Tab-separated table of C-alpha atoms and ligand atoms in Angstrom:
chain	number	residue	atom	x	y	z
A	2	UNK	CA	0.000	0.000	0.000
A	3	UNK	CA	1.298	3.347	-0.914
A	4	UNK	CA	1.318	5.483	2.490
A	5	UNK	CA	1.977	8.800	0.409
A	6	UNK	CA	0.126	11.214	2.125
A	7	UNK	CA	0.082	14.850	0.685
A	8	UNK	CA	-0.615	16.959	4.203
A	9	UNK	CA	2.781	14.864	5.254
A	10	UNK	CA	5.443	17.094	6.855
A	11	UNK	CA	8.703	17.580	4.938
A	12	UNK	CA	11.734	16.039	7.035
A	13	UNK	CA	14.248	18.645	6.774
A	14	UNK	CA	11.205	21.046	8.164
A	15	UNK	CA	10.792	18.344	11.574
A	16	UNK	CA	14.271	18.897	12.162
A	17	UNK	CA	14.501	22.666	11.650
A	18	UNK	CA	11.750	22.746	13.789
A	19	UNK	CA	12.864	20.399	16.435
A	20	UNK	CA	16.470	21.656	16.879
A	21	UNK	CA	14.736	25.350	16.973
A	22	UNK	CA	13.033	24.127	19.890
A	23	UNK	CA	15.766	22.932	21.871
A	24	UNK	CA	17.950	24.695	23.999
A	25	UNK	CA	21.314	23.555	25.567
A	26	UNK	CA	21.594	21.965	29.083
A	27	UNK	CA	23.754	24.736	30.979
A	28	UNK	CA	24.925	22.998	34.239
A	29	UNK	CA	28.621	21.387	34.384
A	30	UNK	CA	30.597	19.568	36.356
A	31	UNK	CA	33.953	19.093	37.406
A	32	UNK	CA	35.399	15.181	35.918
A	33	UNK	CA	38.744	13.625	35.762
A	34	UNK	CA	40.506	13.678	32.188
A	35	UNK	CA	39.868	10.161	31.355
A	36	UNK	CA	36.272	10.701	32.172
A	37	UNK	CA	36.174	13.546	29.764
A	38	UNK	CA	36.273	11.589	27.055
A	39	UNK	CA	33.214	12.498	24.458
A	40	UNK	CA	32.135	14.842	26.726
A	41	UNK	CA	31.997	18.481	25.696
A	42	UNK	CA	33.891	21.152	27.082
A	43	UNK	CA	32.648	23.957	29.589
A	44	UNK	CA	35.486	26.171	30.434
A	45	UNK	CA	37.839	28.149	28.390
A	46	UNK	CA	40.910	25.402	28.650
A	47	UNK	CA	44.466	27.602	28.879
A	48	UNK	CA	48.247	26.074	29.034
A	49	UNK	CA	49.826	27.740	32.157
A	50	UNK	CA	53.261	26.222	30.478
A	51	UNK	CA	55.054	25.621	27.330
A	52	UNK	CA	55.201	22.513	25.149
A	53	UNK	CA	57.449	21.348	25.547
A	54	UNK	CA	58.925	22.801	28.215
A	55	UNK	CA	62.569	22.896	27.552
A	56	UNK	CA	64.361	23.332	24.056
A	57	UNK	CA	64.864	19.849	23.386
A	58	UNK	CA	66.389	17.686	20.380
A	59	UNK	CA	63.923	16.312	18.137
A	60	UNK	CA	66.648	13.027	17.285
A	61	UNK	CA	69.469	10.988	18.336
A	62	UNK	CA	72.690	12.464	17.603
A	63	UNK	CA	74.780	15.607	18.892
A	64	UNK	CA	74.354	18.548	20.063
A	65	UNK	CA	76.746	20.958	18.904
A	66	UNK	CA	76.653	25.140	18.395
A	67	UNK	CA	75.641	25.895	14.952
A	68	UNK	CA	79.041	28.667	14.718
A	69	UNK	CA	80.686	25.019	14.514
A	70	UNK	CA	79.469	23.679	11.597
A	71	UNK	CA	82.307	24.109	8.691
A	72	UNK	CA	81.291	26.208	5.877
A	73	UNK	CA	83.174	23.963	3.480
A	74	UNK	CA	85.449	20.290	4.402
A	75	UNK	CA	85.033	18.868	7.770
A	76	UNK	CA	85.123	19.576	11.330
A	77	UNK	CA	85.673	17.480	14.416
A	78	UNK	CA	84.780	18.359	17.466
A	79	UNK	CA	84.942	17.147	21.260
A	80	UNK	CA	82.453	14.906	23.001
A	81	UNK	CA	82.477	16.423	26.067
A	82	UNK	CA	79.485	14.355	27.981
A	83	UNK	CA	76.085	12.480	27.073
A	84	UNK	CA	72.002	14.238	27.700
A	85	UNK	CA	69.202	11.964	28.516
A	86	UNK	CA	65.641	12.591	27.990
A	87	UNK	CA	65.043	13.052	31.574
A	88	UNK	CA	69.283	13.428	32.462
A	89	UNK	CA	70.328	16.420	31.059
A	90	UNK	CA	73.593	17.111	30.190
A	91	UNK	CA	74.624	20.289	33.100
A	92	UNK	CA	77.817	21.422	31.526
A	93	UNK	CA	78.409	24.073	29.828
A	94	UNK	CA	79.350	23.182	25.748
A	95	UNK	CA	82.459	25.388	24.446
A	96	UNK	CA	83.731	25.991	21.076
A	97	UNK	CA	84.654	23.182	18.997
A	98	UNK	CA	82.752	20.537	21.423
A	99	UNK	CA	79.685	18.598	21.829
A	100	UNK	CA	77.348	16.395	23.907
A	101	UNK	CA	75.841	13.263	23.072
A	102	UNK	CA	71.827	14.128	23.020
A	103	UNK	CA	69.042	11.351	23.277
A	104	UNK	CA	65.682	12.576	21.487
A	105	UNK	CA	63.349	14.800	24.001
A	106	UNK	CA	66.521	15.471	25.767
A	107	UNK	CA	67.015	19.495	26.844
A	108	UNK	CA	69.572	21.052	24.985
A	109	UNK	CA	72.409	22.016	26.827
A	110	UNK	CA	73.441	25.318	27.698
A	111	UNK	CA	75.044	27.175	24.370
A	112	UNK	CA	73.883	24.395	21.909
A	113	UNK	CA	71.379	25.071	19.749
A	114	UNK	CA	71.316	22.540	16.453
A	115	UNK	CA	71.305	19.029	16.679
A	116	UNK	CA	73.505	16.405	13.697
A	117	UNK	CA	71.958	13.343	13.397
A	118	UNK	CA	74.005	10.020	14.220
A	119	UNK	CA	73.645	8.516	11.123
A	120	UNK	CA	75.406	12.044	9.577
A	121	UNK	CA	78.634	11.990	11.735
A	122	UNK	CA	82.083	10.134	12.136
A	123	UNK	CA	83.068	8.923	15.569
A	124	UNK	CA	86.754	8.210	16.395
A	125	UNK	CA	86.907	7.819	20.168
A	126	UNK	CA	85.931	10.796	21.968
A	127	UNK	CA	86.069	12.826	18.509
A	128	UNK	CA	82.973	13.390	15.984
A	129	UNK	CA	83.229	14.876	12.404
A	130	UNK	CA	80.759	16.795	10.554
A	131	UNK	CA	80.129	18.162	7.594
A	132	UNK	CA	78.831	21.143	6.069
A	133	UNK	CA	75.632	20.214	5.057
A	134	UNK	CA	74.355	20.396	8.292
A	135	UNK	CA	72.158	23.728	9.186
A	136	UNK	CA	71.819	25.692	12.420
A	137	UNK	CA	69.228	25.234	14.494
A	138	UNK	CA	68.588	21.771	12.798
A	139	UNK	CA	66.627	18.779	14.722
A	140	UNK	CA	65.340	21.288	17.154
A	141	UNK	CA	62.205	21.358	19.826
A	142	UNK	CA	61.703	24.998	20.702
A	143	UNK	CA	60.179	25.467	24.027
A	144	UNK	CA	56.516	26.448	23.493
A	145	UNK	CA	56.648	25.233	19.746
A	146	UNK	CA	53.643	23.123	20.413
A	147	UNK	CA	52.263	25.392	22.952
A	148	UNK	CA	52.835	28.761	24.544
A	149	UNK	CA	51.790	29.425	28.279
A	150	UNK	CA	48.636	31.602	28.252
A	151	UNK	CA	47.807	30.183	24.686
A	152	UNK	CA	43.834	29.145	24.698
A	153	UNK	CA	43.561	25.525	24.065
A	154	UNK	CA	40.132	24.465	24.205
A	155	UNK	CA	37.202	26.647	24.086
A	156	UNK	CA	33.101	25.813	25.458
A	157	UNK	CA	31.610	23.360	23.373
A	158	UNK	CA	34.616	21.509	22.111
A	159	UNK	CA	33.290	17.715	21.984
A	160	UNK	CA	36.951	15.642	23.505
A	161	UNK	CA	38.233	12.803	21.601
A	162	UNK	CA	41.401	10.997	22.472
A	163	UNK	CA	43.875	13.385	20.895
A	164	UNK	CA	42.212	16.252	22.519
A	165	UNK	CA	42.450	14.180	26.086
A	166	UNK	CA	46.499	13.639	25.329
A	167	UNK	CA	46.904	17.316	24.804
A	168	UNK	CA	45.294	17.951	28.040
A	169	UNK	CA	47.206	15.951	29.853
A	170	UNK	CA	50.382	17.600	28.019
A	171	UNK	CA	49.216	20.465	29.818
A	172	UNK	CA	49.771	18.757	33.322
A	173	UNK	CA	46.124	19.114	33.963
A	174	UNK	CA	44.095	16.717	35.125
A	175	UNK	CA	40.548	17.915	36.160
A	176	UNK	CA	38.547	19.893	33.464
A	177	UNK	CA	34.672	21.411	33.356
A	178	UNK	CA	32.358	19.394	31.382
A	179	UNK	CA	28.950	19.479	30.614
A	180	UNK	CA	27.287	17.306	32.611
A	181	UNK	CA	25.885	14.015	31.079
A	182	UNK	CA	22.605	14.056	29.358
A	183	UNK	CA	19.763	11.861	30.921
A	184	UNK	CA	17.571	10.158	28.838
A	185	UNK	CA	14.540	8.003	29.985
A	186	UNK	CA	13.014	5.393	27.597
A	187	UNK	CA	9.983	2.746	27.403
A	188	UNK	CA	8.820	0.807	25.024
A	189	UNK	CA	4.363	0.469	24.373
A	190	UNK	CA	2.817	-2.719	23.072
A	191	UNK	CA	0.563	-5.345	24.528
A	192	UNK	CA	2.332	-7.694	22.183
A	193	UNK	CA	5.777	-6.999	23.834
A	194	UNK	CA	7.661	-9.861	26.205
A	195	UNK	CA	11.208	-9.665	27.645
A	196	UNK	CA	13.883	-11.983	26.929
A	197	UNK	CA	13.827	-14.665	28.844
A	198	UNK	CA	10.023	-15.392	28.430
A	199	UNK	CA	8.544	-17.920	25.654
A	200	UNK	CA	6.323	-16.331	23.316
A	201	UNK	CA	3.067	-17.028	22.851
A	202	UNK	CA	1.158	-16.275	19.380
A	203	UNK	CA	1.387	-12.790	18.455
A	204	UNK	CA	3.921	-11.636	20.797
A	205	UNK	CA	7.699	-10.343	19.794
A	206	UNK	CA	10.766	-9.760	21.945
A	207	UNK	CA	11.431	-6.108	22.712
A	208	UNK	CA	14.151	-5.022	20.525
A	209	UNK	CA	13.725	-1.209	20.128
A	210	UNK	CA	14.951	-0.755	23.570
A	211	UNK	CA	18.119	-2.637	23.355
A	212	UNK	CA	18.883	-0.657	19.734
A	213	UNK	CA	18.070	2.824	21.718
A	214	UNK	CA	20.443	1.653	24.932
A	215	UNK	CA	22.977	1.524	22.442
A	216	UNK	CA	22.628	4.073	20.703
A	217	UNK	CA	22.595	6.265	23.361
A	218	UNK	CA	25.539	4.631	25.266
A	219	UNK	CA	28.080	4.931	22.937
A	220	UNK	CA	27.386	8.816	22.744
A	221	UNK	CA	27.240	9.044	26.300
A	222	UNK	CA	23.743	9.587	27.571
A	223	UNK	CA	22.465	8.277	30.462
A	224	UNK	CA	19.782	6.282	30.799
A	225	UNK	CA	16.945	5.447	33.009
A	226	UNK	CA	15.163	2.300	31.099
A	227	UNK	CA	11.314	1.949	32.067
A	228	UNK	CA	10.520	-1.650	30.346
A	229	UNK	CA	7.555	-2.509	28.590
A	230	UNK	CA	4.418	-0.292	29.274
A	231	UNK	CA	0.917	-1.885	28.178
A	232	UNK	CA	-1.439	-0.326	26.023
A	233	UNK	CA	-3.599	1.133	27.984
A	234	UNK	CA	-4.192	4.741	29.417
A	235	UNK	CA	-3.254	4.401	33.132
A	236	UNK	CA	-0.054	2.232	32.614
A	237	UNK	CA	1.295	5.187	29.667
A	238	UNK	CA	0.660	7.945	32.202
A	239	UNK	CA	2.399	6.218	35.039
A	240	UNK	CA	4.947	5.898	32.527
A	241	UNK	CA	5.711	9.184	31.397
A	242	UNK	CA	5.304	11.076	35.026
A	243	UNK	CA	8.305	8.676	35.780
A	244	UNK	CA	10.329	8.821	32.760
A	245	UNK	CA	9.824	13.076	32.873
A	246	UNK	CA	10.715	13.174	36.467
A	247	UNK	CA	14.418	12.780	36.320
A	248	UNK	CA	15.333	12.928	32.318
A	249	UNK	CA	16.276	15.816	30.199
A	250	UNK	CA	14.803	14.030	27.466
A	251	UNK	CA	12.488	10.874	26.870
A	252	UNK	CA	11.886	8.335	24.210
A	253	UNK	CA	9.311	5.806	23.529
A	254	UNK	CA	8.797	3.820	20.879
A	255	UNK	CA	5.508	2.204	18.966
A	256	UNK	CA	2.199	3.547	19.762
A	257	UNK	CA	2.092	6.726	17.645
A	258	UNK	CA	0.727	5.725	14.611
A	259	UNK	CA	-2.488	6.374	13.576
A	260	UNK	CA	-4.201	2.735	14.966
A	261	UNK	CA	-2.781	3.618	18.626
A	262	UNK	CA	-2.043	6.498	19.073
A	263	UNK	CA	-5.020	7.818	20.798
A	264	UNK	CA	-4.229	7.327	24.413
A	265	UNK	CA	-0.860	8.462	23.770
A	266	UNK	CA	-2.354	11.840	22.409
A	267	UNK	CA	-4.703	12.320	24.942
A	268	UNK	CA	-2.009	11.827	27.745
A	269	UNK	CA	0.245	13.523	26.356
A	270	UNK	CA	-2.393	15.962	26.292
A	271	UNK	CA	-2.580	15.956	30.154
A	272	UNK	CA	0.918	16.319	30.476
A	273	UNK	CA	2.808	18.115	28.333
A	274	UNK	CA	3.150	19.904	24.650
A	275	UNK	CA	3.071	17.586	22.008
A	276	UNK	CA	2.910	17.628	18.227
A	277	UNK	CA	2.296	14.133	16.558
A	278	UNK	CA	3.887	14.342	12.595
A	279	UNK	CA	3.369	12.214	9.822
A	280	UNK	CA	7.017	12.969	8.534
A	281	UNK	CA	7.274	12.713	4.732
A	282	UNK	CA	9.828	9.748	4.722
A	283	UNK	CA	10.358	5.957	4.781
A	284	UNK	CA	10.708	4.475	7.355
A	285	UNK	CA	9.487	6.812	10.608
A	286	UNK	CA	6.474	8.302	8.946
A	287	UNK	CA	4.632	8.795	12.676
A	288	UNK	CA	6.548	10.754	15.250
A	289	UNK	CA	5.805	13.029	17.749
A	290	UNK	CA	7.774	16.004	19.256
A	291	UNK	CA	7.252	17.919	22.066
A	292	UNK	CA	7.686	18.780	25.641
A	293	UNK	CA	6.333	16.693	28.830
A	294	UNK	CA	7.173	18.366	31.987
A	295	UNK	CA	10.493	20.243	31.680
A	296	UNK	CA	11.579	16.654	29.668
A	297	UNK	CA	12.054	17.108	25.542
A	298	UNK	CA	9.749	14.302	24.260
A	299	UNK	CA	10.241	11.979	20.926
A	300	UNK	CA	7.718	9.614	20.394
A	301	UNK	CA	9.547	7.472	17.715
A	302	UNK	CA	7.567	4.743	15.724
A	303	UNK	CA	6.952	0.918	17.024
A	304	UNK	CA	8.652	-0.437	13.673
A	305	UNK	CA	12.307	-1.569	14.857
A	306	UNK	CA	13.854	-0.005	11.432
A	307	UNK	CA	12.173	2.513	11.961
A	308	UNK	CA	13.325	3.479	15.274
A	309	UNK	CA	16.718	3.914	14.458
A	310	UNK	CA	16.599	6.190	10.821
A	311	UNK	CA	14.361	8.366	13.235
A	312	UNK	CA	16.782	8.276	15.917
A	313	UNK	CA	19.614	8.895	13.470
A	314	UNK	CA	17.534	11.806	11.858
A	315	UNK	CA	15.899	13.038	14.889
A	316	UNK	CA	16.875	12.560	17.857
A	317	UNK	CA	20.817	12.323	17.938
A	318	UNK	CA	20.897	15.808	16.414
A	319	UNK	CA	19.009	17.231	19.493
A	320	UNK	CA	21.169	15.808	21.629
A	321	UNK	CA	23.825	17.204	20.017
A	322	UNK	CA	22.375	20.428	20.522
A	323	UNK	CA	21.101	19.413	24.063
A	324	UNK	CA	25.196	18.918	24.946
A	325	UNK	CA	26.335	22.048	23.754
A	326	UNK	CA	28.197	21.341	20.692
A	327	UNK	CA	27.130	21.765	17.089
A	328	UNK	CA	25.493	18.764	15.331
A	329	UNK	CA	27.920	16.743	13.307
A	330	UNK	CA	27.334	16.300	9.322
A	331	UNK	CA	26.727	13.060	7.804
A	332	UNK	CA	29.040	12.164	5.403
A	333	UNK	CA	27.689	11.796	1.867
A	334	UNK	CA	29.020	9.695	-0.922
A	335	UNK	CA	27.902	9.344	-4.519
A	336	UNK	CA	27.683	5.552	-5.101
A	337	UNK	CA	26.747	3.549	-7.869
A	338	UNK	CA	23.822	1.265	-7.383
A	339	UNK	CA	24.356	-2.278	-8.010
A	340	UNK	CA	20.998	-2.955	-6.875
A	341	UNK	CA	17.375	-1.165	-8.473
A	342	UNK	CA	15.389	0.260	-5.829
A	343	UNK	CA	11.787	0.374	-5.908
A	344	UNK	CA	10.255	3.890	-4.672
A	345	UNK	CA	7.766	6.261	-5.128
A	346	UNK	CA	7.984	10.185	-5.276
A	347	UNK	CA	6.635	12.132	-2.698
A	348	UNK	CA	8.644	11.156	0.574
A	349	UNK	CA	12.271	10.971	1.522
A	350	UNK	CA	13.624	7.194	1.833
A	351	UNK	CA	16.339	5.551	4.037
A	352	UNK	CA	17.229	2.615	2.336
A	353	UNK	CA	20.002	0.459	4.176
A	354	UNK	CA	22.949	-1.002	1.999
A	355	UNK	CA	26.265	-2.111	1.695
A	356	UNK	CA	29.041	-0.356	-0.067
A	357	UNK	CA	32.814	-1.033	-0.764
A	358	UNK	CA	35.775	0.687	-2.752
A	359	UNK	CA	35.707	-1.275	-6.217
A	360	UNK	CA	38.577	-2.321	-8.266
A	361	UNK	CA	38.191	1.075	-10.007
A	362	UNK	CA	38.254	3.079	-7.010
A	363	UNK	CA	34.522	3.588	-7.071
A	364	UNK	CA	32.331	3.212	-4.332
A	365	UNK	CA	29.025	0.805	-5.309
A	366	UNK	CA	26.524	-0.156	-2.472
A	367	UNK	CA	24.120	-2.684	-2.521
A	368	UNK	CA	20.590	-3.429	-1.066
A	369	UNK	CA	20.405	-5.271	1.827
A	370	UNK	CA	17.627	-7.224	0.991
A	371	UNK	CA	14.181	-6.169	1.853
A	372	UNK	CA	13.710	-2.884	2.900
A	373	UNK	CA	10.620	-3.410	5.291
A	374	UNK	CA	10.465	-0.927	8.161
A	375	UNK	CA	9.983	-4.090	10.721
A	376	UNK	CA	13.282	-5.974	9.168
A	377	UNK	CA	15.794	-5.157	11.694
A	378	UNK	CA	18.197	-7.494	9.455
A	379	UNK	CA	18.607	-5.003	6.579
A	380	UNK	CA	19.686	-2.695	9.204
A	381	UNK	CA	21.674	-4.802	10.756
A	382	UNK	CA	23.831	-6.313	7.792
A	383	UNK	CA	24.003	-2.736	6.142
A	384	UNK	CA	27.157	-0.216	6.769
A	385	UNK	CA	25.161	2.550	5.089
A	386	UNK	CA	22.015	4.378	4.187
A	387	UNK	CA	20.740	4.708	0.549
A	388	UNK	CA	19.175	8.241	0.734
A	389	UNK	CA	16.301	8.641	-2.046
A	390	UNK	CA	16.135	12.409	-2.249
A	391	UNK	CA	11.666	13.449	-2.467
A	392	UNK	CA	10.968	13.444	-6.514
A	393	UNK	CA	13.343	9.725	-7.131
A	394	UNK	CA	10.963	7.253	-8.161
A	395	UNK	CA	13.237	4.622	-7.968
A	396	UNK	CA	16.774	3.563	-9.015
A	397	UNK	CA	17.682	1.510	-11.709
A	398	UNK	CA	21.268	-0.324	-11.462
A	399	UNK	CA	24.196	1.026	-12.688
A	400	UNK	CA	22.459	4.764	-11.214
A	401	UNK	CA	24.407	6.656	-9.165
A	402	UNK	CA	22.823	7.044	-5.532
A	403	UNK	CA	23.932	9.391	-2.284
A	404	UNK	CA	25.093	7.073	0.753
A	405	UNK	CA	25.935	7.934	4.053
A	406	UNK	CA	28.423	5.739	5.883
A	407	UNK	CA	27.079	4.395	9.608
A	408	UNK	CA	30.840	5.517	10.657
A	409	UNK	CA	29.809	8.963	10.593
A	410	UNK	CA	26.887	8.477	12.771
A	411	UNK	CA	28.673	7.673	15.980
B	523	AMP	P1	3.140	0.630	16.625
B	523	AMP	O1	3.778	1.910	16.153
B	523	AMP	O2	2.996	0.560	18.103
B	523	AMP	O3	1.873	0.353	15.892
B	523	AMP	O4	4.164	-0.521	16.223
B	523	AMP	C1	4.491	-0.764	14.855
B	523	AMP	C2	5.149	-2.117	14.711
B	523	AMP	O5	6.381	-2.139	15.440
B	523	AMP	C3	4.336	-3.271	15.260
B	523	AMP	O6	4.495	-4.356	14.375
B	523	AMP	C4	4.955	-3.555	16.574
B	523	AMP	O7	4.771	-4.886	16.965
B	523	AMP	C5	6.405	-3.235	16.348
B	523	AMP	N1	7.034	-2.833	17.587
B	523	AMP	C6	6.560	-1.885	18.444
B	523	AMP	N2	7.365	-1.757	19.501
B	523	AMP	C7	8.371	-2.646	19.330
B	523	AMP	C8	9.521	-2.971	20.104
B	523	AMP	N3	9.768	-2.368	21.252
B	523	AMP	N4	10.375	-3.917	19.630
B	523	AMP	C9	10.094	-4.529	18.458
B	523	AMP	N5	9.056	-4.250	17.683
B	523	AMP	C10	8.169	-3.329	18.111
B	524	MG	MG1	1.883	-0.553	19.424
């Protein structure tokens, strides 16, 4: 059955709208480096020292005064003592001598150019160099990396590993973060069972809340996870007066299409500010946005597919927003389709392949096989969306088709 329906609301207008409404979360707290991790910056971060610290030689070699290299033939100079990184050398270096340097080793005093080993002569306690060696070569200035009182990290920097290694280059080791995101979840359906328990005819295991705990653990929400909630009016209020208590945001899924939605709507009515959407795209036509309590609300679709393009879409960007930092762009690839794609005009699809880097150094993607909103499997065995931009009524193969990589979605 076609579900093209032409009072639907355009997709890219839901998410204009939805990120409009939200505003960032504005307390912080105090964490540990390693716990800072994906978490987003809420200080301005400054070095109160140079990197590195001390003028130090970039190689193994010798440290020598640049007035010493020869400007034609050869020179030899003294070895006069060895530096360590972490041992310098505490002598003085005078003309026509040098000092054995390790790499991150300090310079010492009056050197200023290091000659790589490989580029001298050694005769006991004598080296010889050339003059092809410049001055200043194979050289660490202090502050190079980093002057003291230079502004590392600003508010709303999201931390990823290299950023937490340049903090702790720094020497510090407790930084303001935003404080973590709460999300509350449930799932609605009287045909719903937990793992563990047989099913019966009819029923299905609850997957939608084991795709939304990941999804929201790996970008660092936390998460207070309400179960199963029957269809009926009572149980979803007693549901959402929980989940809005504590949560900065709450999810559900199922239950806001047209068939069921009704109690939904009218407690959400009760309780909050809700819109319900039939979003011009496939899959996640239903969803609702809105507010219940001080909690921002998503009422995602039942379909387990579904869930997650509207999550992707949706939700993640909010968050985003939510944290403090600016929503990340999807990347986009023009692909050739090796598979045809059946589609009508009128809605935005998210069809789920798989692509690769062929021989020629194209990238082609592939179906994975039916593209039913309830097939959790095409979603599973994919790496990528197939977007189908509004007026595409379908792909033939050999067309070329816009993907966008799961990578970039984490
Ligand atoms: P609904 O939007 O509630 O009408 O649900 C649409 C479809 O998604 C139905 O086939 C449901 O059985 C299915 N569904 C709803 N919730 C879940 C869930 N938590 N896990 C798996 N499938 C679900
Ligand atoms: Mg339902």
């Amino acid at each position: 059955m076609d579900d093209y329906d032409p009072s639907s609301m355009d997709a890219q207008i839901a998410q204009q709208h939805i990120l409009h409404s939200i505003n960032p979360i504005t307390q912080t707290e105090s964490v540990p480096i390693r716990e800072a991790l994906n978490r987003v910056v809420a200080e301005n971060i400054r070095s109160t020292i140079n990197v590195p610290s001390h003028t130090n030689s970039a190689m193994d070699g010798y440290a020598i005064r640049g007035i010493d290299i020869p400007s034609t033939e050869t020179k030899q100079l003294k070895l006069v003592g060895t530096a360590w990184a972490g041992r310098p050398y505490y002598g003085a270096v005078n003309d026509n001598q040098c000092v054995r340097i390790m790499t991150g080793a300090a310079m010492p005093e009056n050197t200023d150019t290091v000659v790589m080993q490989e580029h001298v002569r050694i005769s006991n306690d004598l080296i010889t160099i050339d003059s092809k060696q410049q001055a200043n070569q194979n050289v660490r200035q202090a502050g190079e990396d980093i002057a003291e009182g230079d502004l590392v990290f600003t508010p709303g920097k999201l931390l990823n590993p290299s950023n937490i290694g340049l903090i702790a280059s720094l020497g510090i080791g407790e930084i303001k973060v935003v404080r973590k995101l709460r999300a509350a979840f449930f799932s609605t359906g009287d045909e719903l069972v937990s793992i563990g328990t047989p099913l019966e005819v009819g029923q299905i295991y609850d997957s939608n809340r084991y795709t939304l705990w990941s999804m929201l653990t790996r970008i660092g929400v936390e998460i207070n996870d309400l179960g199963v909630v029957r269809d009926t009016p009572e149980a979803v209020e007693a549901a959402f007066l929980e989940a809005s208590e504590n949560a900065d945001i709450v999810i559900t899924s199922g239950g806001v299409s047209v068939g069921d939605a009704d109690f939904v709507k009218e407690t959400l009515e009760k309780l909050g500010q809700v819109n319900f959407w039939k979003v011009a795209m496939k899959p996640g036509r239903p969803l609702a946005f809105g507010k219940v309590k001080d909690a921002y609300f998503f009422g995602l679709p039942g379909n387990p597919v579904s869930v997650m393009v509207t999550f992707y879409i949706f939700v993640q960007a909010a968050i985003e927003k939510m944290m403090g930092h600016e929503p990340k762009p999807h990347i986009q690839i023009q692909a050739t389709s090796n598979s045809e794609l059946r589609k009508r005009p009128g809605r935005v699809e998210y069809q789920r392949g798989t692509y690769h880097l062929n021989e020629n150094n194209q990238y082609v993607v592939v179906k994975t096989g039916e593209q039913g909103s309830g097939i959790l499997r095409s979603m599973s065995d994919a790496n990528c969306f197939i977007f189908l931009p509004m007026e595409s009524s379908g792909i033939s193969k050999g067309d070329k088709v816009e993907i966008w990589p799961f990578d970039s979605f984490v």
